[in-house]
CSV table of C-alpha atoms and ligand atoms in Angstrom, one decimal:
chain,number,residue,atom,x,y,z
F,1,MET,CA,20.7,-31.2,135.9
F,2,SER,CA,22.6,-27.8,135.9
F,3,ALA,CA,21.5,-25.4,132.7
F,4,GLN,CA,25.3,-25.7,131.7
F,5,PRO,CA,25.8,-29.0,130.5
F,6,LEU,CA,29.4,-30.9,131.4
F,7,LEU,CA,30.1,-32.0,127.7
F,8,SER,CA,28.4,-30.7,124.7
F,9,VAL,CA,29.2,-32.6,121.8
F,10,ARG,CA,27.5,-31.9,118.7
F,11,GLY,CA,28.6,-32.5,115.2
F,12,ILE,CA,31.3,-35.0,115.8
F,13,ARG,CA,32.4,-37.1,112.5
F,14,LYS,CA,35.3,-39.6,112.9
F,15,LEU,CA,36.4,-40.5,109.0
F,16,PHE,CA,39.6,-43.1,108.7
F,17,ALA,CA,41.3,-43.2,105.4
F,18,ILE,CA,41.5,-45.9,103.8
F,19,ARG,CA,44.5,-46.2,101.9
F,20,GLY,CA,45.5,-49.2,99.0
F,21,GLY,CA,47.6,-49.9,96.2
F,22,LEU,CA,51.6,-49.1,95.1
F,23,PHE,CA,51.5,-45.6,96.9
F,24,ARG,CA,49.2,-46.2,99.5
F,25,ARG,CA,46.7,-44.0,98.2
F,26,VAL,CA,43.9,-43.1,99.8
F,27,LYS,CA,40.5,-45.3,98.3
F,28,ALA,CA,37.7,-45.2,100.3
F,29,GLU,CA,36.9,-43.0,103.3
F,30,LEU,CA,35.4,-44.8,106.5
F,31,ARG,CA,32.6,-42.7,108.6
F,32,ALA,CA,33.1,-43.8,112.1
F,33,VAL,CA,30.8,-41.1,113.5
F,34,ASP,CA,29.2,-39.4,111.3
F,35,GLY,CA,27.6,-36.0,112.8
F,36,VAL,CA,26.8,-36.9,116.1
F,37,SER,CA,25.4,-34.9,118.9
F,38,PHE,CA,23.8,-34.8,122.4
F,39,ASP,CA,25.3,-33.4,125.8
F,40,ILE,CA,25.7,-34.8,129.8
F,41,ALA,CA,24.6,-33.3,133.0
F,42,ALA,CA,27.4,-32.5,135.6
F,43,GLY,CA,26.2,-35.6,137.2
F,44,GLU,CA,24.5,-38.1,134.6
F,45,THR,CA,25.1,-41.6,133.2
F,46,LEU,CA,24.1,-41.7,129.0
F,47,GLY,CA,24.2,-45.1,128.2
F,48,LEU,CA,25.6,-45.5,124.4
F,49,VAL,CA,24.7,-48.7,122.8
F,50,GLY,CA,24.0,-50.2,119.3
F,51,GLU,CA,26.0,-53.6,117.4
F,52,SER,CA,29.2,-54.1,116.7
F,53,GLY,CA,30.5,-51.2,114.1
F,54,CYS,CA,28.3,-48.7,114.6
F,55,GLY,CA,30.7,-46.4,115.8
F,56,LYS,CA,30.6,-46.3,119.6
F,57,SER,CA,34.0,-46.6,120.7
F,58,THR,CA,35.2,-44.7,118.8
F,59,LEU,CA,33.1,-41.4,119.7
F,60,ALA,CA,33.8,-42.7,123.0
F,61,ARG,CA,37.3,-42.0,122.4
F,62,CYS,CA,37.1,-38.7,120.8
F,63,VAL,CA,35.1,-37.9,124.0
F,64,ALA,CA,38.7,-38.5,125.7
F,65,ARG,CA,40.6,-37.9,123.6
F,66,LEU,CA,42.7,-40.0,122.2
F,67,HIS,CA,41.3,-40.0,119.1
F,68,GLU,CA,41.2,-36.4,117.4
F,69,PRO,CA,37.5,-36.2,115.9
F,70,THR,CA,37.3,-35.3,111.6
F,71,ASP,CA,34.7,-32.5,112.6
F,72,GLY,CA,32.7,-30.8,115.4
F,73,SER,CA,33.1,-30.1,118.9
F,74,ILE,CA,33.4,-31.6,121.7
F,75,VAL,CA,32.6,-28.7,124.4
F,76,PHE,CA,34.1,-30.1,128.0
F,77,GLU,CA,33.6,-27.5,131.7
F,78,GLY,CA,33.1,-24.8,129.3
F,79,GLU,CA,36.2,-25.8,126.4
F,80,ASP,CA,36.4,-26.8,123.4
F,81,ILE,CA,37.9,-29.9,123.1
F,82,ALA,CA,37.8,-31.3,120.0
F,83,HIS,CA,41.2,-30.1,118.2
F,84,LYS,CA,43.5,-29.2,121.3
F,85,SER,CA,47.3,-30.3,121.1
F,86,MET,CA,47.8,-34.0,123.3
F,87,ARG,CA,50.5,-30.8,125.0
F,88,GLU,CA,47.1,-28.9,125.4
F,89,MET,CA,45.1,-32.0,126.3
F,90,ARG,CA,47.2,-32.9,129.5
F,91,PRO,CA,45.8,-30.8,132.2
F,92,LEU,CA,42.4,-31.7,131.4
F,93,ARG,CA,43.2,-35.3,130.6
F,94,ARG,CA,42.5,-36.5,134.5
F,95,ARG,CA,39.3,-35.1,134.3
F,96,ILE,CA,38.4,-37.1,131.6
F,97,GLN,CA,39.2,-40.5,132.6
F,98,LEU,CA,39.2,-44.0,130.6
F,99,VAL,CA,38.1,-47.5,132.0
F,100,PHE,CA,38.3,-49.9,129.5
F,101,GLN,CA,37.1,-53.5,128.4
F,102,ASP,CA,40.2,-55.3,129.4
F,103,PRO,CA,42.0,-54.5,132.4
F,104,MET,CA,44.2,-56.8,132.6
F,105,ALA,CA,45.6,-55.1,129.3
F,106,SER,CA,46.0,-51.9,131.0
F,107,LEU,CA,47.0,-52.7,134.2
F,108,ASN,CA,51.0,-52.9,134.3
F,109,PRO,CA,51.4,-56.5,135.2
F,110,ARG,CA,54.7,-56.5,136.8
F,111,LYS,CA,53.8,-53.9,139.5
F,112,ARG,CA,51.9,-54.3,142.2
F,113,VAL,CA,47.9,-52.2,142.8
F,114,GLY,CA,49.6,-49.7,145.4
F,115,SER,CA,52.0,-48.8,142.8
F,116,ILE,CA,49.9,-48.7,139.8
F,117,LEU,CA,47.2,-45.8,141.7
F,118,ARG,CA,50.3,-44.7,142.9
F,119,ASP,CA,51.8,-44.0,139.4
F,120,ALA,CA,48.9,-42.5,138.2
F,121,SER,CA,48.3,-39.5,140.6
F,122,ARG,CA,51.9,-39.0,140.3
F,123,ILE,CA,51.9,-38.5,136.8
F,124,GLN,CA,49.2,-35.6,136.6
F,125,GLY,CA,51.0,-34.2,139.9
F,126,LEU,CA,49.0,-35.1,142.5
F,127,GLY,CA,51.7,-37.0,144.4
F,128,GLY,CA,52.3,-36.0,148.0
F,129,SER,CA,54.6,-37.3,151.3
F,130,ARG,CA,54.7,-40.8,151.2
F,131,GLN,CA,51.7,-41.3,154.2
F,132,GLU,CA,49.6,-39.2,152.7
F,133,GLU,CA,49.8,-41.6,149.0
F,134,ARG,CA,49.2,-44.5,151.5
F,135,ASP,CA,46.0,-43.1,153.0
F,136,ARG,CA,44.7,-42.1,148.9
F,137,VAL,CA,45.5,-45.4,147.9
F,138,VAL,CA,43.6,-47.4,150.6
F,139,GLU,CA,41.2,-44.4,150.1
F,140,LEU,CA,40.7,-44.9,146.0
F,141,LEU,CA,40.6,-49.0,147.2
F,142,ASP,CA,37.9,-48.5,149.9
F,143,HIS,CA,36.0,-46.5,146.8
F,144,VAL,CA,35.3,-49.7,144.7
F,145,GLY,CA,35.1,-52.1,147.6
F,146,LEU,CA,38.2,-53.3,147.9
F,147,ALA,CA,40.6,-53.7,151.3
F,148,ALA,CA,44.2,-52.0,151.9
F,149,ALA,CA,45.5,-55.3,151.7
F,150,TYR,CA,44.8,-55.2,147.9
F,151,ALA,CA,48.1,-52.5,147.4
F,152,ASP,CA,50.1,-55.7,147.5
F,153,ARG,CA,48.7,-57.5,145.2
F,154,HIS,CA,50.0,-57.8,141.3
F,155,PRO,CA,47.7,-58.0,138.5
F,156,HIS,CA,47.6,-61.4,138.2
F,157,GLU,CA,47.0,-62.4,141.7
F,158,LEU,CA,42.9,-60.9,141.0
F,159,SER,CA,40.2,-61.7,139.8
F,160,GLY,CA,38.6,-60.9,136.3
F,161,GLY,CA,36.1,-58.1,138.9
F,162,GLN,CA,38.8,-57.6,141.0
F,163,ARG,CA,41.5,-55.9,137.9
F,164,GLN,CA,38.2,-53.9,136.7
F,165,ARG,CA,37.7,-53.0,140.0
F,166,ILE,CA,41.4,-51.7,140.0
F,167,GLY,CA,40.6,-50.2,136.7
F,168,ILE,CA,38.5,-47.8,138.4
F,169,ALA,CA,40.5,-47.0,141.4
F,170,ARG,CA,43.3,-46.0,139.2
F,171,ALA,CA,40.2,-43.5,137.2
F,172,LEU,CA,39.2,-41.9,140.3
F,173,ALA,CA,43.1,-41.6,141.6
F,174,LEU,CA,42.3,-38.0,139.3
F,175,ASN,CA,39.4,-37.2,140.6
F,176,PRO,CA,37.9,-36.9,137.4
F,177,ARG,CA,34.4,-35.3,135.9
F,178,LEU,CA,33.8,-37.9,133.3
F,179,ILE,CA,34.5,-41.4,133.0
F,180,VAL,CA,34.1,-42.7,130.0
F,181,ALA,CA,33.2,-47.0,130.5
F,182,ASP,CA,34.1,-48.3,127.4
F,183,GLU,CA,32.2,-52.3,127.6
F,184,PRO,CA,33.0,-52.6,130.9
F,185,VAL,CA,31.8,-55.6,132.3
F,186,SER,CA,31.5,-57.2,128.4
F,187,ALA,CA,34.3,-59.7,129.7
F,188,LEU,CA,32.7,-60.1,133.0
F,189,ASP,CA,30.8,-63.0,134.1
F,190,VAL,CA,27.5,-61.9,134.6
F,191,SER,CA,27.1,-62.1,138.5
F,192,VAL,CA,30.7,-60.5,138.6
F,193,GLN,CA,29.0,-57.7,135.8
F,194,ALA,CA,26.2,-57.0,138.4
F,195,GLN,CA,29.0,-55.8,141.1
F,196,ILE,CA,30.3,-53.9,138.9
F,197,LEU,CA,27.0,-52.1,137.2
F,198,ASN,CA,26.7,-51.3,141.1
F,199,LEU,CA,29.9,-50.1,142.2
F,200,LEU,CA,29.5,-47.7,139.0
F,201,LYS,CA,26.1,-46.1,140.6
F,202,GLU,CA,27.5,-46.1,144.3
F,203,LEU,CA,30.3,-44.6,142.5
F,204,GLN,CA,28.8,-41.8,140.2
F,205,GLU,CA,26.2,-41.3,143.6
F,206,LYS,CA,28.5,-40.9,146.2
F,207,LEU,CA,31.0,-38.8,144.0
F,208,GLY,CA,28.8,-36.7,141.5
F,209,LEU,CA,30.1,-38.4,138.2
F,210,SER,CA,29.0,-37.8,134.6
F,211,ILE,CA,29.3,-41.0,132.8
F,212,LEU,CA,29.0,-41.8,129.0
F,213,PHE,CA,28.6,-45.7,128.7
F,214,ILE,CA,29.1,-47.9,126.5
F,215,SER,CA,27.5,-51.3,125.7
F,216,HIS,CA,26.5,-53.7,123.5
F,217,ASP,CA,23.9,-55.5,125.4
F,218,LEU,CA,20.6,-52.8,126.1
F,219,GLY,CA,19.8,-55.3,129.1
F,220,VAL,CA,23.6,-54.4,131.1
F,221,ILE,CA,22.6,-50.0,130.3
F,222,ARG,CA,19.5,-50.1,131.5
F,223,HIS,CA,20.5,-50.7,135.4
F,224,VAL,CA,23.2,-47.7,135.1
F,225,SER,CA,21.9,-44.7,132.3
F,226,ASP,CA,19.8,-42.1,132.9
F,227,ARG,CA,19.2,-41.5,129.5
F,228,ILE,CA,19.7,-43.2,126.7
F,229,GLY,CA,21.5,-43.3,122.9
F,230,VAL,CA,21.1,-45.4,120.4
F,231,MET,CA,23.5,-46.0,117.5
F,232,TYR,CA,23.1,-46.6,113.7
F,233,LEU,CA,25.9,-47.1,111.3
F,234,GLY,CA,28.3,-43.6,113.1
F,235,LYS,CA,24.8,-41.9,113.8
F,236,LEU,CA,22.6,-41.4,117.0
F,237,VAL,CA,19.0,-42.4,116.2
F,238,GLU,CA,17.4,-42.4,119.3
F,239,LEU,CA,18.8,-40.2,122.4
F,240,ALA,CA,15.7,-40.3,125.5
F,241,PRO,CA,15.4,-40.9,129.4
F,242,ALA,CA,15.8,-44.6,130.1
F,243,GLU,CA,12.4,-45.2,131.7
F,244,ALA,CA,10.6,-43.4,129.0
F,245,PHE,CA,13.1,-45.3,126.8
F,246,TYR,CA,12.6,-49.0,128.2
F,247,GLN,CA,8.7,-48.9,128.5
F,248,GLY,CA,8.2,-48.1,124.7
F,249,PRO,CA,11.8,-47.1,122.3
F,250,LEU,CA,10.5,-44.9,119.1
F,251,HIS,CA,12.7,-46.1,116.3
F,252,PRO,CA,12.3,-49.4,114.1
F,253,TYR,CA,15.6,-50.3,115.3
F,254,SER,CA,16.2,-49.5,119.0
F,255,GLN,CA,12.8,-51.7,119.3
F,256,ALA,CA,14.6,-54.4,117.9
F,257,LEU,CA,17.4,-54.1,119.8
F,258,LEU,CA,15.0,-53.9,123.0
F,259,ALA,CA,13.5,-57.0,121.2
F,260,ALA,CA,16.4,-59.3,121.5
F,261,VAL,CA,17.3,-58.2,125.3
F,262,PRO,CA,16.2,-61.9,127.0
F,263,MET,CA,13.5,-60.5,129.4
F,264,PRO,CA,11.3,-62.4,131.9
F,265,ASP,CA,8.6,-60.2,131.6
F,266,PRO,CA,5.9,-62.1,129.8
F,267,ASP,CA,4.9,-59.3,127.3
F,268,ALA,CA,8.3,-59.2,126.3
F,269,ALA,CA,7.1,-62.6,124.1
F,270,THR,CA,5.2,-59.7,121.8
F,271,HIS,CA,8.0,-57.9,120.8
F,272,ALA,CA,10.2,-60.9,119.2
F,273,ASP,CA,8.2,-60.3,115.7
F,274,LYS,CA,10.9,-57.3,115.6
F,275,ALA,CA,13.7,-58.9,116.0
F,276,ILE,CA,16.3,-57.5,114.0
F,277,GLU,CA,17.3,-59.4,110.5
F,278,GLY,CA,20.3,-59.3,108.4
F,279,ASP,CA,23.8,-58.3,109.1
F,280,ILE,CA,25.0,-54.0,109.6
F,281,PRO,CA,26.2,-52.8,106.6
F,282,SER,CA,29.5,-51.0,105.7
F,283,PRO,CA,31.0,-47.9,106.9
F,284,ILE,CA,32.5,-47.5,103.7
F,285,ASN,CA,29.4,-47.0,101.8
F,286,PRO,CA,26.6,-46.2,103.9
F,287,PRO,CA,23.0,-47.2,102.6
F,288,SER,CA,21.3,-43.7,100.6
F,289,GLY,CA,18.7,-41.4,102.7
F,290,CYS,CA,18.0,-43.3,106.3
F,291,ARG,CA,20.9,-45.5,107.2
F,292,PHE,CA,18.7,-48.3,108.7
F,293,HIS,CA,16.4,-49.2,105.6
F,294,THR,CA,17.6,-51.7,104.4
F,295,ARG,CA,17.0,-53.1,107.2
F,296,CYS,CA,13.9,-51.8,108.9
F,297,PRO,CA,10.5,-54.1,108.8
F,298,ILE,CA,8.8,-50.4,108.2
F,299,ALA,CA,10.6,-48.7,105.4
F,300,ALA,CA,8.9,-46.8,103.4
F,301,ASP,CA,10.1,-45.0,99.5
F,302,ILE,CA,11.2,-42.2,101.2
F,303,CYS,CA,13.7,-43.2,103.7
F,304,SER,CA,16.1,-44.8,100.8
F,305,ARG,CA,15.9,-40.8,99.3
F,306,VAL,CA,16.2,-38.6,102.6
F,307,GLU,CA,18.0,-38.9,105.7
F,308,PRO,CA,15.7,-38.6,108.9
F,309,ALA,CA,17.4,-36.0,110.7
F,310,LEU,CA,17.4,-36.6,114.8
F,311,GLU,CA,14.5,-34.8,115.9
F,312,HIS,CA,12.4,-33.7,119.8
F,313,HIS,CA,9.2,-35.8,120.4
F,314,GLY,CA,8.7,-34.1,123.5
F,315,GLU,CA,10.1,-35.5,126.9
F,316,GLY,CA,13.6,-35.5,126.4
F,317,ARG,CA,12.5,-37.8,123.1
F,318,GLN,CA,14.9,-37.5,120.2
F,319,VAL,CA,14.3,-39.3,117.1
F,320,ALA,CA,15.9,-40.3,113.0
F,321,CYS,CA,13.2,-41.7,112.1
F,322,HIS,CA,10.6,-40.2,109.1
F,323,LEU,CA,7.7,-42.4,110.3
F,324,VAL,CA,7.5,-40.9,114.0
F,325,THR,CA,5.6,-38.5,114.9
F,326,THR,CA,4.5,-37.6,118.9
F,327,SER,CA,1.4,-35.4,120.3
F,328,THR,CA,0.6,-35.3,123.5
F,329,THR,CA,-2.4,-36.3,126.3
F,330,GLY,CA,-2.8,-35.9,129.5
F,331,GLY,CA,-2.0,-38.7,132.2
F,332,PRO,CA,-2.2,-39.7,135.5
F,333,THR,CA,1.7,-39.1,135.3
F,334,GLY,CA,1.6,-35.9,133.4
F,335,ALA,CA,2.1,-35.8,129.7
F,336,GLN,CA,3.3,-38.3,127.5
F,337,ALA,CA,4.4,-39.6,124.0
F,338,VAL,CA,2.2,-41.3,121.8
F,339,ARG,CA,4.0,-43.1,119.1
F,340,THR,CA,2.0,-43.6,115.5
F,341,PHE,CA,3.4,-45.0,112.3
F,342,SER,CA,1.9,-44.7,108.9
F,343,ARG,CA,3.1,-45.0,105.9
F,344,GLU,CA,4.0,-42.1,103.4
B,401,SF4,FE1,12.6,-47.5,109.2
B,401,SF4,FE2,12.1,-45.2,107.3
B,401,SF4,FE3,12.1,-44.7,110.4
B,401,SF4,FE4,14.5,-45.5,108.6
B,401,SF4,S1,13.4,-43.4,108.4
B,401,SF4,S2,13.4,-46.1,111.4
B,401,SF4,S3,14.0,-46.0,107.4
B,401,SF4,S4,10.6,-45.9,108.4
């Protein structure tokens, strides 16, 4: 990884006003994202997980600047884009591309695939001669594993997996550095999901892309992520290298999420007692202290009073929990994080 991250997000908050009454006055604020910080290096994939409503999609939309964040900075290639106007964003937009969950909704049904891909390039002034544009369409289709003949098809003539390949090809048309993929496989059959995940991984390696991959499913992001970030009620509660995370997440919420993932490993059954209970509280009036304390199986007195900070625990791991302490011991593969829980 290079010393300078491609993307550096610091203290991002996104609040939505809830209006009501005769004069549509602001009655409350929904804290969708509430002080999130992370980096993404060039060529790295950060997988961001959490239950529905945790703020991960809002965060993705802030990074892609479909939303302007309320506070915080988003430094992309050395430039803070958090509060740039739409006009100022225009030349930068092609460097950050989105891949959506439902490609059908984002592809013009009246246009052929070739035309969709050509338009994407032209909008950003990346067009060329007719032959150059044709060659570029064939190249993009090849990148996503589709034959040149698909250029003549309409989106409704394609399967869900093929449409998502076109969605990815359209994002690649602009030579982006960062792809923000928001639940890109959750609308697809399991067998097709694996193909799209493999495709994203191949493209990342081939083109040196960075990817912010949003999913509610830890089983899905395992296949593509270098690091895992876990969000709960607008906060990042754990950030860790993928391998260390899947060997043993440190935050009780991460442990519960991972316990809910069906795994062929017979040891996985031993985590069943950690399965998460209860509904996610409202982001309009989040719990005091640690936001997870209303569902946490090991919550202590301090948890409802004091908000835990996201702290470093060695080996690139960060956790926001009062009861996680880390020491390091030598081991056959180097230092290992050791987790201990203790009630105060
Ligand atoms: Fe549970 Fe307390 Fe840790 Fe929050 S701070 S995750 S409530 S132990």
